[in-house]
CSV table of C-alpha atoms in Angstrom, one decimal:
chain,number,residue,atom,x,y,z
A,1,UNK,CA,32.2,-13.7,-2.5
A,2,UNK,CA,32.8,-10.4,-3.9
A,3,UNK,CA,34.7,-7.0,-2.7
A,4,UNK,CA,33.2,-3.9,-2.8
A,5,UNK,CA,34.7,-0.3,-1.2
A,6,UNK,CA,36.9,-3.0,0.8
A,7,UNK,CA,34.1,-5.0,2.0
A,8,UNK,CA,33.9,-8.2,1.2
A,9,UNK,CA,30.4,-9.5,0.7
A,10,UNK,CA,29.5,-12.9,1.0
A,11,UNK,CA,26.7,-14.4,-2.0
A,12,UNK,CA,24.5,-14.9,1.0
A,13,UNK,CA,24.7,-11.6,2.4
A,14,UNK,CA,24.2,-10.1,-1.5
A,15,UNK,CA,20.8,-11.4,-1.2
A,16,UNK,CA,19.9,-10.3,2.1
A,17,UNK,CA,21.2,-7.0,1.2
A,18,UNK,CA,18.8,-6.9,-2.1
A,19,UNK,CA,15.7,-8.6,0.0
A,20,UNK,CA,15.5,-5.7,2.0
A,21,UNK,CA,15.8,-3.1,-0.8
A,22,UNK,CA,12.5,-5.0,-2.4
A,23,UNK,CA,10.5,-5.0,0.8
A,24,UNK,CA,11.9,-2.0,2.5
A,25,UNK,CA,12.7,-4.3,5.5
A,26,UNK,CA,12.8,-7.6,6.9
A,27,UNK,CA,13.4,-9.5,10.3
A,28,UNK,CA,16.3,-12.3,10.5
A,29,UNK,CA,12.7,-14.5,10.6
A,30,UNK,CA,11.5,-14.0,7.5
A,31,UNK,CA,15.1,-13.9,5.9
A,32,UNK,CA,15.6,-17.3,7.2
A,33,UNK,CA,11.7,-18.1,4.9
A,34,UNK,CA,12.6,-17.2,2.4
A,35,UNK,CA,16.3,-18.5,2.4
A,36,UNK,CA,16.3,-22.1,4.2
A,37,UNK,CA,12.8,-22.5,4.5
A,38,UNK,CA,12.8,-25.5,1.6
A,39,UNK,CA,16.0,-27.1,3.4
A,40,UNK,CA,15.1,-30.0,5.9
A,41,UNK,CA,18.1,-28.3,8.6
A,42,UNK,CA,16.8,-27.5,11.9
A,43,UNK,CA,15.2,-24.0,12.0
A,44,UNK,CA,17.4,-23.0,14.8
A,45,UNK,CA,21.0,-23.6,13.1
A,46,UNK,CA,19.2,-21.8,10.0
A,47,UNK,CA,18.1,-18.8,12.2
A,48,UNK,CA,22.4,-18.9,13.4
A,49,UNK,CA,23.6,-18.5,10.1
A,50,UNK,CA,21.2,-15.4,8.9
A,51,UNK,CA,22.0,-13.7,12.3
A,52,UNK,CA,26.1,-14.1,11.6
A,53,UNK,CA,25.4,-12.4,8.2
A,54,UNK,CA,23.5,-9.9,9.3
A,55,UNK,CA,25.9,-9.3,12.5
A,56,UNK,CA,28.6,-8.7,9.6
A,57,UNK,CA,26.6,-6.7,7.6
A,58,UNK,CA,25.9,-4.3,10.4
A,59,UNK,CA,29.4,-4.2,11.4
A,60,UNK,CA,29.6,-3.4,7.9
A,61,UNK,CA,26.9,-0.4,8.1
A,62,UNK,CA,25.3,-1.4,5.1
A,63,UNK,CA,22.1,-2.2,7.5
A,64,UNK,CA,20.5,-0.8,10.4
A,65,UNK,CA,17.9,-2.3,12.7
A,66,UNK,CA,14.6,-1.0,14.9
A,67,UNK,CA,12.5,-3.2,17.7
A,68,UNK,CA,9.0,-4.8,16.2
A,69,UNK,CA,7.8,-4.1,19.7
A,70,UNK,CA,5.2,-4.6,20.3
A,71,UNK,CA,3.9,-7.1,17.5
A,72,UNK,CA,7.3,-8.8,18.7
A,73,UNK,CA,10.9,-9.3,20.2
A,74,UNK,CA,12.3,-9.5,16.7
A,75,UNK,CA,14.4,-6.2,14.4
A,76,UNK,CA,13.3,-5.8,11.3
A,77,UNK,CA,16.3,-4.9,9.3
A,78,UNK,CA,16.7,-1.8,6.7
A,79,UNK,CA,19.7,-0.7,4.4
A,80,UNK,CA,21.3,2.5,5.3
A,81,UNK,CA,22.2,4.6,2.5
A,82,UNK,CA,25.9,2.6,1.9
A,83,UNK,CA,23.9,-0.3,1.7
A,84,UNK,CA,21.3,0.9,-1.2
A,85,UNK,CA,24.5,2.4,-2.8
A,86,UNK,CA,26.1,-1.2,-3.4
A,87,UNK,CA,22.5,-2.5,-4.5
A,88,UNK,CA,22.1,0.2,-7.0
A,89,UNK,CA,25.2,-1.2,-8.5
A,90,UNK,CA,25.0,-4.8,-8.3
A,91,UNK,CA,21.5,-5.0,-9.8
A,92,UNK,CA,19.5,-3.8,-12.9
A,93,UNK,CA,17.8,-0.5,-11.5
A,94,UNK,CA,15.0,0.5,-14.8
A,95,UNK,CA,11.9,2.0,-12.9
A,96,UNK,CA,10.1,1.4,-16.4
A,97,UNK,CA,10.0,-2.1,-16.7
A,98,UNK,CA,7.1,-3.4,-15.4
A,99,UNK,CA,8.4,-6.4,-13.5
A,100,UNK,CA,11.1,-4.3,-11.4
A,101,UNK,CA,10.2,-4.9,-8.0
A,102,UNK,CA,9.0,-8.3,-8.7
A,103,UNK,CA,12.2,-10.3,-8.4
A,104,UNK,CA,16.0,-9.6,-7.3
A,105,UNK,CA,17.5,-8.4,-10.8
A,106,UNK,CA,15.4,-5.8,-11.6
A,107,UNK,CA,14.3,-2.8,-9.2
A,108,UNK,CA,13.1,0.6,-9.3
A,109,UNK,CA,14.8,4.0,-7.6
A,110,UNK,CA,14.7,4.6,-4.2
A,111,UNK,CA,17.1,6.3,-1.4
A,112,UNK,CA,17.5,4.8,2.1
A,113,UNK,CA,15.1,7.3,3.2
A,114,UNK,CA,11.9,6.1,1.6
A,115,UNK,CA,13.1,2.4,1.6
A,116,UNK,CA,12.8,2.7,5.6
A,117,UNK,CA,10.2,0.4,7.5
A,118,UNK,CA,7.3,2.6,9.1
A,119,UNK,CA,7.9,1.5,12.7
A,120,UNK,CA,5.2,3.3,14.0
A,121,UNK,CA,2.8,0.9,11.6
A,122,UNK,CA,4.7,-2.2,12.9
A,123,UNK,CA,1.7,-4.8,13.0
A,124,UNK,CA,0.6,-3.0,9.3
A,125,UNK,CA,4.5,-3.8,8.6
A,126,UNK,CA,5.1,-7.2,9.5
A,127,UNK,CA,1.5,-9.0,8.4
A,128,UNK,CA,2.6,-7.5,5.3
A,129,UNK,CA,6.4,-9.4,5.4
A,130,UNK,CA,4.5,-12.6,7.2
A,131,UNK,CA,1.9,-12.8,4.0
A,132,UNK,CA,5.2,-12.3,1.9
A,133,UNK,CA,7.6,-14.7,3.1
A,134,UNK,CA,4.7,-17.3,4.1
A,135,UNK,CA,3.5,-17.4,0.3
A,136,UNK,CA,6.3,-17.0,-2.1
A,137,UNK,CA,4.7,-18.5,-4.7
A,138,UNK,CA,3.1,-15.0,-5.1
A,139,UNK,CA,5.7,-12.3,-6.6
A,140,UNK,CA,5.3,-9.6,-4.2
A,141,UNK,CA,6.5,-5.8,-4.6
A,142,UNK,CA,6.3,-2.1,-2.4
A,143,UNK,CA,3.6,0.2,-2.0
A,144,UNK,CA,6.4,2.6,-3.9
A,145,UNK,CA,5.9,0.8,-7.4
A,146,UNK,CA,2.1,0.9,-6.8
A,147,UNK,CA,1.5,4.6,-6.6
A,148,UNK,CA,-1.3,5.5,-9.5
A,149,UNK,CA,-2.6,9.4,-9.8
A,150,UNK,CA,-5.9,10.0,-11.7
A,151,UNK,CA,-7.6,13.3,-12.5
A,152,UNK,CA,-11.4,13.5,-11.2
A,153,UNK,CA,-14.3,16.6,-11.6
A,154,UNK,CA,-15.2,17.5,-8.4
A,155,UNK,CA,-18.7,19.3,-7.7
A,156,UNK,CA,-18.0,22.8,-6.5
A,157,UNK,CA,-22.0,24.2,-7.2
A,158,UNK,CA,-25.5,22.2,-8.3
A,159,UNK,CA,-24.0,24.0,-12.1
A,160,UNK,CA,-20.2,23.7,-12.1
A,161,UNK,CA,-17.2,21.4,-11.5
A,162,UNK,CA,-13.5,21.8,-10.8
A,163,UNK,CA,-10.9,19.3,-12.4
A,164,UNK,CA,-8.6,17.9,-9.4
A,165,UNK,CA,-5.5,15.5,-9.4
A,166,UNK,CA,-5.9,12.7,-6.2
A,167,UNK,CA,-3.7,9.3,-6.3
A,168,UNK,CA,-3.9,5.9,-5.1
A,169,UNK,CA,-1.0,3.9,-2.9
A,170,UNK,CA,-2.1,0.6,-1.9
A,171,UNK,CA,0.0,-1.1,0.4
A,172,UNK,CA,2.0,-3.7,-2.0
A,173,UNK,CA,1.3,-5.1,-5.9
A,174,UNK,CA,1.1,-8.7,-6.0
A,175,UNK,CA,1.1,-11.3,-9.3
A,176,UNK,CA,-1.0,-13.7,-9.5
A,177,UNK,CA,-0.6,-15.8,-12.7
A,178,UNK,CA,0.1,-13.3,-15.4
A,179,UNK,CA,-2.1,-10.6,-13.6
A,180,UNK,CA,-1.5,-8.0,-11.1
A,181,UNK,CA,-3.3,-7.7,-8.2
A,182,UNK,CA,-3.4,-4.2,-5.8
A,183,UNK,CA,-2.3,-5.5,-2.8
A,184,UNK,CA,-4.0,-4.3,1.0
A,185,UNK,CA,-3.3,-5.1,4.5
A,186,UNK,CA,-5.7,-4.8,7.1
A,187,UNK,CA,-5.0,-5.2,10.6
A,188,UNK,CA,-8.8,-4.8,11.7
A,189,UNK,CA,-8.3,-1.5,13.0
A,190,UNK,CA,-9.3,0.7,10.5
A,191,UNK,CA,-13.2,1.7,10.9
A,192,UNK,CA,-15.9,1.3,8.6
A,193,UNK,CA,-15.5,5.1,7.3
A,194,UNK,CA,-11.5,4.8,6.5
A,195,UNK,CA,-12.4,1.3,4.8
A,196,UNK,CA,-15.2,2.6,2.9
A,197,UNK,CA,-13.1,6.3,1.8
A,198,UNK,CA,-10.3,3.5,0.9
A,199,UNK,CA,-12.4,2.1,-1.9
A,200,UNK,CA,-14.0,5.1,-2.5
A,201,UNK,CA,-10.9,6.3,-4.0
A,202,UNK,CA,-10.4,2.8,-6.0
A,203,UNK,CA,-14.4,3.9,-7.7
A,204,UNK,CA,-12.7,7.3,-8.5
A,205,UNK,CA,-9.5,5.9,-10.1
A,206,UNK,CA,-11.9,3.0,-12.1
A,207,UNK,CA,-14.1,6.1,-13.1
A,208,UNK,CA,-10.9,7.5,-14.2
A,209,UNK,CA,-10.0,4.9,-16.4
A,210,UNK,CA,-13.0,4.1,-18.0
A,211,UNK,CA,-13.3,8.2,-19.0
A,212,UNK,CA,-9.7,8.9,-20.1
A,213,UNK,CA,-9.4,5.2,-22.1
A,214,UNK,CA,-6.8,4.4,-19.8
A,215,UNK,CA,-5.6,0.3,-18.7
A,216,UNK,CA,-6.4,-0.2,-15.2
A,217,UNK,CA,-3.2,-0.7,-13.5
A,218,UNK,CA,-4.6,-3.9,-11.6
A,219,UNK,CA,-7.1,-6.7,-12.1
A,220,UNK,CA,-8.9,-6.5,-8.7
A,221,UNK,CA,-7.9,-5.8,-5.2
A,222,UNK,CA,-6.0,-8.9,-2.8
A,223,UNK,CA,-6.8,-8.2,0.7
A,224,UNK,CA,-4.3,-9.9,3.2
A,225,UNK,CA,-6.1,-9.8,6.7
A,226,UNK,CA,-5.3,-11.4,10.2
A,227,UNK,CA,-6.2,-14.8,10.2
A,228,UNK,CA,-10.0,-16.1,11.4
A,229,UNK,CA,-11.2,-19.1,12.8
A,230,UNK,CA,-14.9,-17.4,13.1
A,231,UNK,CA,-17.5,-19.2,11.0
A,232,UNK,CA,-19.1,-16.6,8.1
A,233,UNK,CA,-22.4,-15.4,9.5
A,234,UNK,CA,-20.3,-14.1,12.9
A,235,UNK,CA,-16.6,-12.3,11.3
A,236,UNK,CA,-17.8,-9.0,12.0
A,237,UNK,CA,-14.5,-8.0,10.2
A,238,UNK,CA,-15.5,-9.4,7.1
A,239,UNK,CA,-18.9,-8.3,7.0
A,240,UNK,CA,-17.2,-4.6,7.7
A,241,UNK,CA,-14.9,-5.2,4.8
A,242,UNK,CA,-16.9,-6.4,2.5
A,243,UNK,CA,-20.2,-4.2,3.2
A,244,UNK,CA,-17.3,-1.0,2.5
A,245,UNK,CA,-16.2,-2.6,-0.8
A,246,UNK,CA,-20.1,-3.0,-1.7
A,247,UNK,CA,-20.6,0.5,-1.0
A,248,UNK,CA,-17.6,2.4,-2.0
A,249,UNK,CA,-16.5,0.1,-5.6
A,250,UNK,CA,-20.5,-0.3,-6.5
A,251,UNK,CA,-21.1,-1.5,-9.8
A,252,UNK,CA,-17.4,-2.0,-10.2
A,253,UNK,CA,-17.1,-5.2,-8.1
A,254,UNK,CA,-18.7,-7.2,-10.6
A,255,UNK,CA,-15.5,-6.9,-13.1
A,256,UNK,CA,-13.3,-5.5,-10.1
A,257,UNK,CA,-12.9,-8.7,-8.2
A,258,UNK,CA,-12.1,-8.1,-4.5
A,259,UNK,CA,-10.2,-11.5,-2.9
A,260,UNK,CA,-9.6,-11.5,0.8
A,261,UNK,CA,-6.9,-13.6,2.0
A,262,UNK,CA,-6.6,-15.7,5.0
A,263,UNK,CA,-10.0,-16.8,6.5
A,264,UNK,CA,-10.1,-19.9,7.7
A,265,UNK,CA,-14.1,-20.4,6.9
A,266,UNK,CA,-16.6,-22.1,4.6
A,267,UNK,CA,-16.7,-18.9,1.8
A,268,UNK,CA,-12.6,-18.7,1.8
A,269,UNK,CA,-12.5,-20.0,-2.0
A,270,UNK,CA,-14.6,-17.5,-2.7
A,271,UNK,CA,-14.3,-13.2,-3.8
A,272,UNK,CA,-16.7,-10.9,-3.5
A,273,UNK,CA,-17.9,-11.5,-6.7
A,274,UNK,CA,-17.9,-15.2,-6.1
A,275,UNK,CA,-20.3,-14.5,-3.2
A,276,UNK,CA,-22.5,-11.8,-5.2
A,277,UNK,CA,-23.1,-14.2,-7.7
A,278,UNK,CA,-23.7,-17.5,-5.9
A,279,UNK,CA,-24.4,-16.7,-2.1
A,280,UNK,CA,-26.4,-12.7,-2.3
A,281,UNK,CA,-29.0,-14.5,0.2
A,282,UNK,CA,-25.8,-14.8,2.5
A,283,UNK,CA,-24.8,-11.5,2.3
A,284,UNK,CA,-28.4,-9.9,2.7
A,285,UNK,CA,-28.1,-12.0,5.9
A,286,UNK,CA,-25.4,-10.0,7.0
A,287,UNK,CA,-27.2,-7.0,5.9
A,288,UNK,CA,-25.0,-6.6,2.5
A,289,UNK,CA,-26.5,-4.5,-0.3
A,290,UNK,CA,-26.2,-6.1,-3.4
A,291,UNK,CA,-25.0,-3.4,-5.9
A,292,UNK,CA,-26.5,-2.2,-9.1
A,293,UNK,CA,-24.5,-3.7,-12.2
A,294,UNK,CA,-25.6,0.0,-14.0
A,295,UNK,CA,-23.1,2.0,-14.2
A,296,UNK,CA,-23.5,5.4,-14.8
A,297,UNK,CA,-21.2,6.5,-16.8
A,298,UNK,CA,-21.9,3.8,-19.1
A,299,UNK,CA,-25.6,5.2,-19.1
A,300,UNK,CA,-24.2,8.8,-19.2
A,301,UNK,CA,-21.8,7.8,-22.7
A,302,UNK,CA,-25.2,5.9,-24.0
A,303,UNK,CA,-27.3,9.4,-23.5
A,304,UNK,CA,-25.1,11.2,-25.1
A,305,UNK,CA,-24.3,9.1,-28.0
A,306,UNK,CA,-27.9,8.9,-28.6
A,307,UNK,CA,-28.4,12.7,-28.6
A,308,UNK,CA,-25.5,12.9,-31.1
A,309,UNK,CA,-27.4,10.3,-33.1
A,310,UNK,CA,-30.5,12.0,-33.1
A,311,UNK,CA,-28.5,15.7,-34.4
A,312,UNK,CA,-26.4,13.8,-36.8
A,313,UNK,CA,-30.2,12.2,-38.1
A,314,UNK,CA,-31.4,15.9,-38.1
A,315,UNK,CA,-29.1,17.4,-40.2
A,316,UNK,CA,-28.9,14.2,-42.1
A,317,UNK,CA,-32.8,15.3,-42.9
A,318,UNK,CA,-31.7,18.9,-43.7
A,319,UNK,CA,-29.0,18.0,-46.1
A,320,UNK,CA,-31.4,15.5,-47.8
A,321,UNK,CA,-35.2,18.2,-47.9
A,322,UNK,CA,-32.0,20.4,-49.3
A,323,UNK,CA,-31.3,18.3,-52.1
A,324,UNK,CA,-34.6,17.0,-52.7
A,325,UNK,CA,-35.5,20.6,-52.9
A,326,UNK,CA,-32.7,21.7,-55.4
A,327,UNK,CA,-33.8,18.5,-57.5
A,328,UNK,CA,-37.0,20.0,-57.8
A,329,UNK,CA,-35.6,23.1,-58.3
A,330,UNK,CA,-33.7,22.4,-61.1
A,331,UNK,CA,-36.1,21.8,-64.0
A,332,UNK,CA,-37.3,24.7,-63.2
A,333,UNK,CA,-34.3,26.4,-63.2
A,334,UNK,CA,-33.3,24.7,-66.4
A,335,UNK,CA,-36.4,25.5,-68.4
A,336,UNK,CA,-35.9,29.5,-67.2
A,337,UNK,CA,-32.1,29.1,-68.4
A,338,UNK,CA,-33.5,27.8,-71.6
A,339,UNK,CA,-36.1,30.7,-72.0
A,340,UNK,CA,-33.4,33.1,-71.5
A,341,UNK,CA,-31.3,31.7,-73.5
A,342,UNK,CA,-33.9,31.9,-76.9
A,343,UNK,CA,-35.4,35.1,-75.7
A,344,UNK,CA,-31.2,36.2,-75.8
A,345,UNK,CA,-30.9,34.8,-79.1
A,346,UNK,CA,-34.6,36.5,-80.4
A,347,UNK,CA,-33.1,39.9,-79.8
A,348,UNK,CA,-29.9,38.8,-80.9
A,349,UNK,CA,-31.8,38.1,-84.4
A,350,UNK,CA,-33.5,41.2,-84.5
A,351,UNK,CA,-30.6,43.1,-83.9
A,352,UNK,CA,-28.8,42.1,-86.5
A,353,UNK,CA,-31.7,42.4,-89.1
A,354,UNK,CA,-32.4,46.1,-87.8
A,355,UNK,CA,-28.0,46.4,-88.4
A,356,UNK,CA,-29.0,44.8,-91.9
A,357,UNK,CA,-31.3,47.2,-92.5
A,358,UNK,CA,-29.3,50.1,-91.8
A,359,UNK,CA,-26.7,48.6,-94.2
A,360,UNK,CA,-29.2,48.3,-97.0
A,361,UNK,CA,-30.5,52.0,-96.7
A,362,UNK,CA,-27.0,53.4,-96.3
A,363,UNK,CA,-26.1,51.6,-99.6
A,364,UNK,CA,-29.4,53.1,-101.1
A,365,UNK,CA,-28.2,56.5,-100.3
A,366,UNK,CA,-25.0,56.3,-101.5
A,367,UNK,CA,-26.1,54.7,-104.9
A,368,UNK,CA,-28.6,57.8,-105.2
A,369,UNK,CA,-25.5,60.2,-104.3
A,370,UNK,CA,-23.7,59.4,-107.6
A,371,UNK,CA,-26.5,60.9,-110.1
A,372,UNK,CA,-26.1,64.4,-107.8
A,373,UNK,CA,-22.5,64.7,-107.1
């Protein structure tokens, strides 16, 4: 136990208190998960002992509480801004580490106001805390540490482009191993066009990276859905699902694996790429297009490294017809210099024999000028 602003806070109610701040919000059900959930006690003394803590932390107002209705009967729990306070100083907040978020001593920098629950997306809300608590042998964090913006050209005339700024929020980040995963919930309500725009913009942010040289923030894309009991050939959801990542990642879901989570069917072990590489007759079933594995910015980067070949090669030529040229040149040249040179010296000669010559008659005449003067 521990006293803070005359509070005193229990070691159970720390970690409730931080639980929250890494989800954004949480009922007294999933609490009790990921608390008791390895202890044999019976779930309803467990349930009594997270509702005490919570009932003195609300007394407290370090937390505040909202109805899940209609997914269910339960509150879901969020800190008000006292509560984020005492979290901000009893843990490590450093937005730059890259495993903030992933576990309780480490976080990144929010205010009450973002970390609130959005109510009005309860069932979007709580599969996303029921995937959590249910499998926390996954480190899961927010949508808030999973923002990514990219910059993309966007086609304003058939001859011009505009450079525009766009970003993508998935709905959590989850590690897997040593990897992380972009993490999305879907509640099977979304239509084929929102799913498809959805990984339209992950295409955009891959293009992104593979222009600018930049990591990929994620390995592939987890996809926690309601659970199915419906055999492959009749989930209409999944066939929606996967027929939009087809379309919208194209040649990217053959090294942007897409993993949907929770079917209860015959292809559950497998991804999307699983499936495109051992079960395409499946999918074609379903009427699935198989992508292209081209991509074209690949193809785009191969053009125009050939192009700049094929100038480098040209002036390569020039340079070398230049040379050869000068080296033919240049006994020529060299001979010229040479005739030059002895014509130079010729008149040289004869200069200084026509100076002799004066010398010679001068001395004559000066000889001669002694027998008259």
């Amino acid at each position: 136990m521990k006293l803070w602003s005359n509070i005193k806070i229990h070691n159970m109610q720390h970690r409730i208190l931080i639980l929250i701040y890494r989800y954004r919000g949480l009922t007294n059900e999933h609490l009790r998960r990921i608390l008791y959930s390895h202890l044999k006690s019976d779930i309803p003394g467990q349930k009594a002992n997270i509702s005490k803590f919570v009932s003195m932390l609300k007394k407290a107002k370090l937390i505040e509480s909202s109805s899940c209705y209609p997914y269910s009967r339960e509150l879901i729990h969020n800190l008000t801004k006292k509560g984020v306070e005492y979290v901000k100083e009893n843990v490590i907040i450093d937005p730059k580490n890259s495993m903030a978020g992933f576990n309780d001593e480490i976080c990144g920098d929010f205010d009450a106001k973002l970390l609130s629950p959005s109510t009005g997306y309860i069932e979007h809300t709580m599969l996303f805390l029921d995937f959590v608590t249910r499998n926390k042998q996954f480190p899961v964090r927010n949508n808030y540490y999973a923002v990514q913006n990219y910059t993309f050209n966007q086609q304003i005339s058939s001859s011009s482009t505009i450079k525009k700024t766009a970003s993508i929020k998935p709905d959590g980040e989850i590690m897997i191993g040593e990897k992380v995963w972009s993490l999305e919930v879907d509640t099977g309500h979304e239509r084929f066009s929102s799913l498809l725009g959805k990984f339209t913009n992950y295409k955009k942010y891959l293009d992104y990276c593979f222009e600018e040289n930049h990591k990929r923030a994620w390995n592939g894309i987890f996809i926690v859905t309601k659970q199915s009991e419906l055999p492959f050939e009749k989930d209409i959801r999944l066939h929606t699902i996967l027929r939009a990542a087809c379309e919208g990642l194209q040649h990217y879901v053959y090294d942007f694996p897409v993993f949907i989570f929770n079917r209860k069917n015959e292809y559950s072990k497998y991804t999307l790429l699983g499936l495109l590489k051992e079960k395409t007759d499946v999918l074609r079933k379903v009427d699935i297009s198989i992508p292209s594995k081209v991509n074209p910015l690949i193809e785009k980067r191969n053009r125009e490294q050939q192009k700049l070949n094929k100038e480098k090669h040209r002036e390569d030529e020039i340079h070398r017809s230049i040379l050869e040229g000068l080296q033919k040149e240049n006994p020529r040249l060299e001979q010229k210099r040479n005739q030059q040179v002895r014509e130079r010296k010729l008149i040289e000669e004869s200069q200084k024999e026509e100076l002799e010559e004066v010398k010679r008659k001068n001395s004559r005449f000066w000889g001669l000028g002694r027998y008259f003067f």
